[in-house]
CSV table of C-alpha atoms and ligand atoms in Angstrom, one decimal:
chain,number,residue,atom,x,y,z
A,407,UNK,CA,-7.3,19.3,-13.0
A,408,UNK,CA,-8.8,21.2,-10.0
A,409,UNK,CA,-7.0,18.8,-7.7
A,410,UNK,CA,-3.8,19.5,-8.6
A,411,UNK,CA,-4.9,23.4,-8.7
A,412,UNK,CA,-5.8,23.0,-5.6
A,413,UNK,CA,-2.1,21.1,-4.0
A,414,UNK,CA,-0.6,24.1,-5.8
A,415,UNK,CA,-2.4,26.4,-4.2
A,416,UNK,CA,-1.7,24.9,-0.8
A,417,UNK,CA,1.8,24.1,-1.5
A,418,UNK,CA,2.2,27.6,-2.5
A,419,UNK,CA,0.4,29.5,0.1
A,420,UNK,CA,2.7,27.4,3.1
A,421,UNK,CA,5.8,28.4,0.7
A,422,UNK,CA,4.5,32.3,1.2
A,423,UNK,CA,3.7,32.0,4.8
A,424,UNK,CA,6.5,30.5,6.2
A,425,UNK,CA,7.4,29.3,9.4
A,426,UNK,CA,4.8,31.2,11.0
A,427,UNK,CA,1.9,29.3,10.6
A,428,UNK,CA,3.5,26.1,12.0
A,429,UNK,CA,3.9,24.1,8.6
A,430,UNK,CA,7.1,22.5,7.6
A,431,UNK,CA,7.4,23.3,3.9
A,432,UNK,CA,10.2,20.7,2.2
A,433,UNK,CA,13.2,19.3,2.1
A,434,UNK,CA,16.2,20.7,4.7
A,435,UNK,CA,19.2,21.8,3.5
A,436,UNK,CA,22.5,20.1,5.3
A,437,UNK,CA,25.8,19.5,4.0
A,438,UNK,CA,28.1,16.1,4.9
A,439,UNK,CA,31.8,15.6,4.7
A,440,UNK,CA,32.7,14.1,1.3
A,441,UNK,CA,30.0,15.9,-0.5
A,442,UNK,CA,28.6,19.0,-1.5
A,443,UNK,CA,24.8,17.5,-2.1
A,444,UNK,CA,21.9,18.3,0.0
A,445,UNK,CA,20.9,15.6,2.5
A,446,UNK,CA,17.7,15.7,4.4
A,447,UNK,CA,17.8,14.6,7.9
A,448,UNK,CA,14.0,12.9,8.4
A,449,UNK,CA,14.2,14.5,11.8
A,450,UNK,CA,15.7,18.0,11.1
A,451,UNK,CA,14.2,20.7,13.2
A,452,UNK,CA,14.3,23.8,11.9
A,453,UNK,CA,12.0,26.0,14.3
A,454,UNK,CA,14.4,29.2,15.7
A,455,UNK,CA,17.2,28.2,18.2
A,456,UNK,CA,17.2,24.6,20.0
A,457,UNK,CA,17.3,26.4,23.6
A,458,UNK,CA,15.0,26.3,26.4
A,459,UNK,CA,13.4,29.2,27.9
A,460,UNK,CA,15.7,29.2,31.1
A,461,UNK,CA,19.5,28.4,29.0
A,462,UNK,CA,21.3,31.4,27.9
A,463,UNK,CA,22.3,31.4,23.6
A,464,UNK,CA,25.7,29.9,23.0
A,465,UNK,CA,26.7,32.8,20.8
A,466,UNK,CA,29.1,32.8,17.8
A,467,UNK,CA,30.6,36.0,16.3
A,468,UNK,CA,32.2,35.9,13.1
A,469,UNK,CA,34.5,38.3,11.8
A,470,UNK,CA,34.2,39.7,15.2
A,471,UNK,CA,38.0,41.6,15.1
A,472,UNK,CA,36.6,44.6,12.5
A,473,UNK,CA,35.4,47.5,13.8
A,474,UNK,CA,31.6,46.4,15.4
A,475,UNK,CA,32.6,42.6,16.3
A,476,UNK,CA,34.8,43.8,19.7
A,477,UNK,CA,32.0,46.0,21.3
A,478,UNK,CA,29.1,43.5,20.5
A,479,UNK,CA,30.9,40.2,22.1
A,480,UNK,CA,31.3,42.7,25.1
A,481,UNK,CA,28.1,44.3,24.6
A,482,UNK,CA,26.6,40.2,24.8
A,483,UNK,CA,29.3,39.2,27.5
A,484,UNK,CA,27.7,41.6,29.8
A,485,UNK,CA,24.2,39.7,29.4
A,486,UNK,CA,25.0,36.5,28.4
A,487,UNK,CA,28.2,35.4,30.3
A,488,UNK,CA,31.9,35.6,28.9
A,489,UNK,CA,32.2,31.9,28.3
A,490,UNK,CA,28.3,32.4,26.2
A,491,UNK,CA,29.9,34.5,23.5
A,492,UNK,CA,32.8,33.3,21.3
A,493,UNK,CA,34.7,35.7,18.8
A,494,UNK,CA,35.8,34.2,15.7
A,495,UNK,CA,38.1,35.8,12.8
A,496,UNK,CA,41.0,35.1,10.6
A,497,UNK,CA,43.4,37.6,11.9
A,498,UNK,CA,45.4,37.2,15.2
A,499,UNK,CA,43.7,39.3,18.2
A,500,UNK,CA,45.6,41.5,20.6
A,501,UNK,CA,46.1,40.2,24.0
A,502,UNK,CA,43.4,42.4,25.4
A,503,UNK,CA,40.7,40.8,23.4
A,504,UNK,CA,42.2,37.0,23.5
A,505,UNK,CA,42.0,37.5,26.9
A,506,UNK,CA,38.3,38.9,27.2
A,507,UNK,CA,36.7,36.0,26.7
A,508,UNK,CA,36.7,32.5,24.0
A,509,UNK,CA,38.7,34.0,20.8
A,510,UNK,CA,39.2,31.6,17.9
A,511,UNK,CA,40.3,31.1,14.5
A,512,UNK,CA,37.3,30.2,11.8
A,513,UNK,CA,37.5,31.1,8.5
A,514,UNK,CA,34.0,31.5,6.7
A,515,UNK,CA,35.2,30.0,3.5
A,516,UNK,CA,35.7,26.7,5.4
A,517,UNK,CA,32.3,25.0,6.3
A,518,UNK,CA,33.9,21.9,7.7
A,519,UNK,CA,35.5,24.4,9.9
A,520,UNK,CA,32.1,26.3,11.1
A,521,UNK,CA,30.4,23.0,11.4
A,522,UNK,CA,32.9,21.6,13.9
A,523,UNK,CA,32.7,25.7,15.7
A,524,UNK,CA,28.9,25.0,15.6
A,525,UNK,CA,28.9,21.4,17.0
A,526,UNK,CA,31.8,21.3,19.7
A,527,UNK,CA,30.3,24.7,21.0
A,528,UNK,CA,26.4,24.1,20.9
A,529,UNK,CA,25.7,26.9,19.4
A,530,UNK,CA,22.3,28.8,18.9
A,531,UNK,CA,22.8,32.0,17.7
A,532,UNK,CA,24.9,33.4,15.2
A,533,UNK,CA,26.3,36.5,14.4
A,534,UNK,CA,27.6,36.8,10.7
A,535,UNK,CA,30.3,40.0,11.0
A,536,UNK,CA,33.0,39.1,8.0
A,537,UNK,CA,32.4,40.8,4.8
A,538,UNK,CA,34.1,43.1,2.8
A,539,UNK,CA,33.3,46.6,2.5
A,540,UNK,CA,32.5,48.7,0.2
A,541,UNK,CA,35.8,50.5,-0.7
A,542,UNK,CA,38.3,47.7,-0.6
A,543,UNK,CA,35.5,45.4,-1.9
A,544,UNK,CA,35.6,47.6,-5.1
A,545,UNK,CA,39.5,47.2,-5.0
A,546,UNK,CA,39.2,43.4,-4.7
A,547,UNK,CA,36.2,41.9,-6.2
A,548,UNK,CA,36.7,37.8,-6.4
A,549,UNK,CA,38.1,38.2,-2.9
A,550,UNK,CA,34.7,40.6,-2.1
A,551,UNK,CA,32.5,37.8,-3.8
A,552,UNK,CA,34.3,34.7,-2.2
A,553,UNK,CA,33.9,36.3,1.6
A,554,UNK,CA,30.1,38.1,0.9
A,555,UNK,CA,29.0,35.4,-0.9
A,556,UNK,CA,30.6,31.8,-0.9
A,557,UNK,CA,30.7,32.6,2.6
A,558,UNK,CA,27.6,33.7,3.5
A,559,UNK,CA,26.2,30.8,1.7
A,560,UNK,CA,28.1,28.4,4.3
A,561,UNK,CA,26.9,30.6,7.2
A,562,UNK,CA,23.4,30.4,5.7
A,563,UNK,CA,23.3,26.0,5.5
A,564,UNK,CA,25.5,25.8,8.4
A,565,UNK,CA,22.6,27.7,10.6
A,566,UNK,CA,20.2,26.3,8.6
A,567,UNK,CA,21.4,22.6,9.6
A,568,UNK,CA,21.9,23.3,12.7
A,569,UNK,CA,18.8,25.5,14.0
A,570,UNK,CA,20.7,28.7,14.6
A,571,UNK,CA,19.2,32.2,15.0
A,572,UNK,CA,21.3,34.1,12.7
A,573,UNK,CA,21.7,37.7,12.2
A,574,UNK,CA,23.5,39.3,9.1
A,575,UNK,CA,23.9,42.8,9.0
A,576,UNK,CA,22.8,44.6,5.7
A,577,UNK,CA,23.7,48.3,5.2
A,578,UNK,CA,23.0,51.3,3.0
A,579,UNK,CA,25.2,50.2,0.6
A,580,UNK,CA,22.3,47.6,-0.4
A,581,UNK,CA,20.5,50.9,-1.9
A,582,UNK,CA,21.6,52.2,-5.1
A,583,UNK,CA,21.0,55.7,-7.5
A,584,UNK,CA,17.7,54.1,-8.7
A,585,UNK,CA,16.6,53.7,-4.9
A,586,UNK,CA,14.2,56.9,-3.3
A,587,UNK,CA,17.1,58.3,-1.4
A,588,UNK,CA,15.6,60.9,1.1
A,589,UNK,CA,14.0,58.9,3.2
A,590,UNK,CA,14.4,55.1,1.6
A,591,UNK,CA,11.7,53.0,2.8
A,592,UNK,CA,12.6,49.2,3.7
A,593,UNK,CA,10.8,48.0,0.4
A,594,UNK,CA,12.0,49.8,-2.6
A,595,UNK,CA,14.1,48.9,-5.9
A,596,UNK,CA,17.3,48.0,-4.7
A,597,UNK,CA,20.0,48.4,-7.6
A,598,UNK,CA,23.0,49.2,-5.8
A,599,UNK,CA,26.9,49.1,-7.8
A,600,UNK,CA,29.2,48.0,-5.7
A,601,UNK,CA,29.8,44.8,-5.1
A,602,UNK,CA,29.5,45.2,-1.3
A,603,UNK,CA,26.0,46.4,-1.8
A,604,UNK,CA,25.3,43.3,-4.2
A,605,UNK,CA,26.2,40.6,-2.0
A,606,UNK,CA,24.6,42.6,1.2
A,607,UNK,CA,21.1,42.2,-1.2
A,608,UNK,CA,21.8,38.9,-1.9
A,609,UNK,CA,22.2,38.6,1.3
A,610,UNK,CA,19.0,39.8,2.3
A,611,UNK,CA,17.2,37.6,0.1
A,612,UNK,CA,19.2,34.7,0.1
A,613,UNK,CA,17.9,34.8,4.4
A,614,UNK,CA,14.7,35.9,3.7
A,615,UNK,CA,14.4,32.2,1.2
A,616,UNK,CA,15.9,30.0,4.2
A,617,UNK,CA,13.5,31.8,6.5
A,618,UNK,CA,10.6,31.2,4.1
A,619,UNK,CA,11.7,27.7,2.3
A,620,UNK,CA,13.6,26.2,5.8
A,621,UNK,CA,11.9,27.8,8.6
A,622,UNK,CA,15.7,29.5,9.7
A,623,UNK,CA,15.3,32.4,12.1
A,624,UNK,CA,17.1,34.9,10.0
A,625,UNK,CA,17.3,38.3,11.1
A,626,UNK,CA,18.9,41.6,9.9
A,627,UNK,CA,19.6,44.8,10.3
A,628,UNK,CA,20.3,47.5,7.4
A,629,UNK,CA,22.9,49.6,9.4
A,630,UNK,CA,24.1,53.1,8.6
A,631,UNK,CA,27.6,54.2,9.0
A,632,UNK,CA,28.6,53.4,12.3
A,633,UNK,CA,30.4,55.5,14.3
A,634,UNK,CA,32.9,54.0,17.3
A,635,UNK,CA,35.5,55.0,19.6
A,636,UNK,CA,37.7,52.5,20.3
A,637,UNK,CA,37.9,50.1,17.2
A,638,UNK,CA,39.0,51.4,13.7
A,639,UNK,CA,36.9,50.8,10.3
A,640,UNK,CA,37.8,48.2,8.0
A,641,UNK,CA,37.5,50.4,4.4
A,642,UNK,CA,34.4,51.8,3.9
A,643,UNK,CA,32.7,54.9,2.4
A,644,UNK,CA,31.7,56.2,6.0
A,645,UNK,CA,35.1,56.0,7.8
A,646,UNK,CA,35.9,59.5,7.8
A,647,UNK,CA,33.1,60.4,10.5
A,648,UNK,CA,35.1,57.9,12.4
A,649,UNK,CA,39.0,58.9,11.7
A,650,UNK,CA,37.5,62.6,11.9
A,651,UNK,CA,37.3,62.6,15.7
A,652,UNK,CA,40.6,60.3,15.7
A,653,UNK,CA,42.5,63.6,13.9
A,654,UNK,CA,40.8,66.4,15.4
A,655,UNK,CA,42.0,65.2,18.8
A,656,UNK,CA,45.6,64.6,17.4
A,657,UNK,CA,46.4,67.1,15.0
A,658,UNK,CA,43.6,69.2,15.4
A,659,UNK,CA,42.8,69.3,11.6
A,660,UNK,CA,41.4,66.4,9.0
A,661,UNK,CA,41.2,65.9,5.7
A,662,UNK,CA,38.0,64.5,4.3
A,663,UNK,CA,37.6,62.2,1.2
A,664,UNK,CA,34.1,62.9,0.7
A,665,UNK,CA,32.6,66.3,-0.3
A,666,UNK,CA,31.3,68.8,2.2
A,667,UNK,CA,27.5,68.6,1.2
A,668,UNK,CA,27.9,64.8,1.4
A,669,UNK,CA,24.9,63.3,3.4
A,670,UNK,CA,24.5,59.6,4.5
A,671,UNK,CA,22.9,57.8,7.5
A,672,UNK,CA,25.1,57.4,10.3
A,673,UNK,CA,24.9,55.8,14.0
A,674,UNK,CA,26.8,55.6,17.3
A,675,UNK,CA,27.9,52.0,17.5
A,676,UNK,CA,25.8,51.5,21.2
A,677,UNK,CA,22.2,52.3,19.2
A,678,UNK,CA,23.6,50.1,16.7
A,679,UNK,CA,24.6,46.9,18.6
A,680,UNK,CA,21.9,47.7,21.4
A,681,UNK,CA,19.4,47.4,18.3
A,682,UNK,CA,21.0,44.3,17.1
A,683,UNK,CA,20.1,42.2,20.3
A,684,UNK,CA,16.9,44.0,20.4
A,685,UNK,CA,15.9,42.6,16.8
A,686,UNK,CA,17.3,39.2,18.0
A,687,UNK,CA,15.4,39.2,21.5
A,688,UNK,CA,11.9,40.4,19.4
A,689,UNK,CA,9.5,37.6,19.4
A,690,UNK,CA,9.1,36.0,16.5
A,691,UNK,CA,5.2,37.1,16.0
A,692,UNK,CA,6.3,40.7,16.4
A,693,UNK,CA,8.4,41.0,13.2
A,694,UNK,CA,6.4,41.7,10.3
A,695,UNK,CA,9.8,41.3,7.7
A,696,UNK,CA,13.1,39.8,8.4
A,697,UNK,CA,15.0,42.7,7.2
A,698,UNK,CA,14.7,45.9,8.5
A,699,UNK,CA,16.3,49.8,8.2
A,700,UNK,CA,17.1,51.4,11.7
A,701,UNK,CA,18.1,54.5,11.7
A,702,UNK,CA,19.0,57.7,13.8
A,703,UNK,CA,21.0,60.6,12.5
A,704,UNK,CA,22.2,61.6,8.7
A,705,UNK,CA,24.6,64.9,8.2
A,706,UNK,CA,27.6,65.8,6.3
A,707,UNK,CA,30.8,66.2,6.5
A,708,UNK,CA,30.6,70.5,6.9
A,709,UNK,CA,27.7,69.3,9.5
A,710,UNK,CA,30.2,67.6,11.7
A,711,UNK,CA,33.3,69.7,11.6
A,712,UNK,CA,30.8,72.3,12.9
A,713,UNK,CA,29.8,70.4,15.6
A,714,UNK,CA,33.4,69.3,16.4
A,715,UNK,CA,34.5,73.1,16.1
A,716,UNK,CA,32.0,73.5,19.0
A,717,UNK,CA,34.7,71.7,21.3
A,718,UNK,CA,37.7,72.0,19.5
A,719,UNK,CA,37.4,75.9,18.4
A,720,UNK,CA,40.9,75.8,16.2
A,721,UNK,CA,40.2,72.5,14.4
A,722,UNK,CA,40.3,72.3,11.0
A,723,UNK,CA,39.1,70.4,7.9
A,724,UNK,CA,40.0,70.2,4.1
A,725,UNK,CA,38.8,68.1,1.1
A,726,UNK,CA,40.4,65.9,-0.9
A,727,UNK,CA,37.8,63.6,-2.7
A,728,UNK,CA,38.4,60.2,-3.1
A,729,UNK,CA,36.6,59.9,-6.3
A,730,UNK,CA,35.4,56.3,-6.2
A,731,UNK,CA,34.3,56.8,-2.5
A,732,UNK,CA,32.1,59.8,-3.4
A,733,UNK,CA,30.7,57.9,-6.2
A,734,UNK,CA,29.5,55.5,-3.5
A,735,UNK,CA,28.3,57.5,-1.4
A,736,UNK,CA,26.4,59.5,-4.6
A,737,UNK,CA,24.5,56.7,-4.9
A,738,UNK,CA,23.7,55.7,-1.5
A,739,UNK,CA,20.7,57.2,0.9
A,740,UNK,CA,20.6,60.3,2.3
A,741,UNK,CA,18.1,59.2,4.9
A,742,UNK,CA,16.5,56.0,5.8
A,743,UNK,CA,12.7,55.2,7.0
A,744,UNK,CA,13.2,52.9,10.3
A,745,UNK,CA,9.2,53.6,10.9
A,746,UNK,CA,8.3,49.5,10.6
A,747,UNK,CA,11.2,48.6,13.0
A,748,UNK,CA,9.9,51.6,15.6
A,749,UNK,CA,6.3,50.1,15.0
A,750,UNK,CA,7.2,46.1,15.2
A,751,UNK,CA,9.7,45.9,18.1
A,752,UNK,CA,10.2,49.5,19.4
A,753,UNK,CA,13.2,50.5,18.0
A,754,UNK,CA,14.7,54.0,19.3
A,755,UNK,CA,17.9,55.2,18.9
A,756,UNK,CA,19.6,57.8,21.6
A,757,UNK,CA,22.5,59.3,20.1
A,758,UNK,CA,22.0,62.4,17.7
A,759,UNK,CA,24.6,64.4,16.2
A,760,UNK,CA,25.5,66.5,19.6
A,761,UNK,CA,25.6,63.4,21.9
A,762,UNK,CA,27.4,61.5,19.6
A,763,UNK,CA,30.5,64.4,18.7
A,764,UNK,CA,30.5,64.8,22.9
A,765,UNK,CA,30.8,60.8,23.4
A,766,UNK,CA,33.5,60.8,20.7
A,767,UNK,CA,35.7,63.7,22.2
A,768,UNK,CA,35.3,62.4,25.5
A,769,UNK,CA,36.4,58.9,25.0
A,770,UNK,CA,39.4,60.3,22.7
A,771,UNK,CA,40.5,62.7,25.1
A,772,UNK,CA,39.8,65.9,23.5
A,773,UNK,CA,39.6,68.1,27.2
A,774,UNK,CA,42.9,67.4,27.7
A,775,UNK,CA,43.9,68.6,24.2
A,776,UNK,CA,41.6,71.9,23.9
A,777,UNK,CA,43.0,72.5,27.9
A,778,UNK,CA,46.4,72.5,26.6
A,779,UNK,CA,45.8,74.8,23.8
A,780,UNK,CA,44.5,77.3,26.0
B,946,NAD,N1,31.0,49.4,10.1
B,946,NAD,C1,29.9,49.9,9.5
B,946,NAD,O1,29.8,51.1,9.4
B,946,NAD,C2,28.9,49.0,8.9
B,946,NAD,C3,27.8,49.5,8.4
B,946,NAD,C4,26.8,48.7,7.8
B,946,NAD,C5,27.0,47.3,7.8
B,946,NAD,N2,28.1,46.8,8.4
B,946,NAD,C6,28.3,45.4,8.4
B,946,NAD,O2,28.6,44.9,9.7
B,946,NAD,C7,29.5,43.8,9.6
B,946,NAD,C8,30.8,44.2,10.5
B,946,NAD,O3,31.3,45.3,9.9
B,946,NAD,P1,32.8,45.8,10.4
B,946,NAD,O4,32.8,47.3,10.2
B,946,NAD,O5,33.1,45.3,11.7
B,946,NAD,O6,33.7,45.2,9.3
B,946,NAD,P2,35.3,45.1,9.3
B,946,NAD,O7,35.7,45.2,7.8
B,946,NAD,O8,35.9,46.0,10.2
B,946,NAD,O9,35.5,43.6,9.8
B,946,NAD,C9,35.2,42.5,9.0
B,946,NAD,C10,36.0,41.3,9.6
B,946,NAD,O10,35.8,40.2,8.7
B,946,NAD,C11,36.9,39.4,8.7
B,946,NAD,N3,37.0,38.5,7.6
B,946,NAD,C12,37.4,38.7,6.3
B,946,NAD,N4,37.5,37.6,5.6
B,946,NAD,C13,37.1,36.6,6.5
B,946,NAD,C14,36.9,35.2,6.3
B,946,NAD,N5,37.2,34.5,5.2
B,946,NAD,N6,36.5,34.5,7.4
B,946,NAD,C15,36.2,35.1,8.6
B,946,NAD,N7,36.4,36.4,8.8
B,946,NAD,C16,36.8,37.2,7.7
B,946,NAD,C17,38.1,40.4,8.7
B,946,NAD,O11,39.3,39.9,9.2
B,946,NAD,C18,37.5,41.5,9.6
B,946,NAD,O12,38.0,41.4,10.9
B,946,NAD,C19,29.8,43.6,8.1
B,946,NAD,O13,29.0,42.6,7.6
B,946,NAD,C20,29.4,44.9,7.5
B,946,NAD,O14,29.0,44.8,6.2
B,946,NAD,C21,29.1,47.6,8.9
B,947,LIG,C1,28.0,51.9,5.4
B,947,LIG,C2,28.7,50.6,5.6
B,947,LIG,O1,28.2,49.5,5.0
B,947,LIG,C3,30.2,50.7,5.6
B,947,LIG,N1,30.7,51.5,6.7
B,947,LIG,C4,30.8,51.2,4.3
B,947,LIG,O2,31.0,52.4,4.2
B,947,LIG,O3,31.1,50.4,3.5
């Protein structure tokens, strides 16, 4: 019947839409203690974060011990307020960070848990760190799927119900072999193999359906490798250009588990978090997709000891390939194309290879070393 054609039509153009032309499109997703149904609250409001103009975000960081969660609640701290930003894990933090500002226990894998976070806190924006990386996701899979995947899906209702921002950080482990790999566009097949890269696509998705079915501000990021100083990675395919500079300033030699011609996207961890609050600052109007590559430099492991050998003249390196790493990093991009996220909401990054081998060595000391050896 052409009336029902045309309800269809409607119902379906608001499901494409989303959020953006004003509509609400269904039923809200929240969970209650004592059952795992869906309820809908008749006055749910699900437009971006429940702040005014003037009020700061009442951030939430989870997983926020790894190697990125440390320097982004400082990196917020410093424009939000300490007491604005709360770090959240399941391991036990050094004194240093307990005493930087709120630190707390949350587990992911316990909603009631995140809910009561959420509530007592008034939160607004959320920042969804845990997640198991690609290596020692391959080496424990059910606990890779519980923590990518049952978990993300409580940080997904729990922002959802709630009327968080949230940002989830994707990666190019969401790319597989089948993917174009030299530059990889934003949209493009995405059959990755591990199961890090599976749940990061899920991931994106699984956002992208809250943003489009719920109206939830989801936002994300496909990072490279990133590259920091002062906080160690948690088992990935990219930590050797981190322990590299870690080695080189120590023992003056490293041995590498990739192969020398092995090229993957990497960043220094300021363009990385400074484009995370960028992306969650944009207006909404300005982002064209919810899920976006950013990039800034891509070399390979004979590419960087060069560059190291620059300041440390009798360093070092050997290979001994980690065989499922490389197979990884085989299948993962050599480049990516960050042109949309330059176009929508200016993204730029500032550290290339040379900056970024100068700002390591610095901050690990490596004057004092190469002054000793002469
Ligand atoms: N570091 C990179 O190079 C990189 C690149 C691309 C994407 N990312 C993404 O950025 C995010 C942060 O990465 P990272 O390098 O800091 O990771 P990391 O492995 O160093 O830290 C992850 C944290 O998650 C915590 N965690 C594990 N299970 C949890 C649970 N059940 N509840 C709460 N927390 C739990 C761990 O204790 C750990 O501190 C991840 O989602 C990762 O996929 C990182
Ligand atoms: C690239 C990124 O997702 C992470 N550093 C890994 O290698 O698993």
């Amino acid at each position: 019947m052409p009336v029902v054609r045309m309800l269809q039509h409607l119902v379906g153009q608001m499901l494409l839409q989303g959020p953006a032309c004003g509509c609400r499109t269904s039923a809200l997703p929240a969970r209650f203690p004592g059952t795992s149904r869906w309820h809908i609250p008749a006055d749910a409001n699900f437009h971006s974060a429940s702040l005014s103009e003037t009020d700061q975000p009442r951030v939430l960081i989870t997983g926020g011990l790894g190697q990125l969660g440390v320097g982004l609640a400082n990196f917020l701290r410093k424009r939000f307020g300490k007491d604005n930003v709360i770090l959240s894990d399941i391991r036990k933090p050094p004194d240093h960070i307990f005493h930087s500002g709120p630190c707390i226990y949350s587990d992911i894998l316990d909603y009631k848990n995140l809910r009561e976070i959420v509530v007592n806190n008034r939160i607004t924006w959320l920042f969804h760190y845990s997640a198991l990386l690609s290596a020692v996701g391959e080496a424990n899979v059910s606990l890779a799927k519980a923590v990518n995947i049952t978990g993300l899906h409580n940080i997904l209702d729990v922002a959802a119900e709630h009327s968080l921002r949230l940002f989830v950080p994707s990666t190019i482990g969401a790319f597989g072999p089948t993917s174009p790999r030299n530059p990889t566009p934003d949209l493009c097949i995405q059959r990755p193999r591990t199961i890090y890269g599976v749940s990061k696509v899920h991931a994106e998705l699984m956002g992208e359906y809250y943003y489009y079915r719920y109206g939830l501000d989801f936002r994300c990021l496909r990072y490279p490798g990133i590259i920091s100083a002062d906080s160690q990675p948690g088992g990935g395919t990219t930590d050797y250009a981190v322990q590299i500079f870690h080695d080189a300033v120590k023992n003056g030699k490293f041995e590498c588990n990739l192969k020398p011609s092995t090229r993957l996207p990497m960043m220094y961890i300021d363009d990385c978090l400074r484009a995370t609050l960028e992306v969650m600052e944009a207006p909404a109007e300005s982002l064209s997709m919810r899920t976006y590559n950013i990039s800034a430099m891509s070399f390979t492991p004979e590419e960087l000891a060069q560059e190291v050998l620059k300041h440390i003249p009798e360093f070092q390196i050997t290979y001994n390939v980690d065989s499922v790493r490389q197979a990884i990093a085989d299948s993962w991009p050599v480049s990516l194309d960050d042109s949309n996220a330059r176009k929508d909401w200016g993204w730029k990054h500032d550290f290339d290879l040379p900056e970024l081998v100068t700002t390591m060595l610095n901050f690990h000391g490596s004057d004092t070393r190469v002054a000793q050896a002469n």
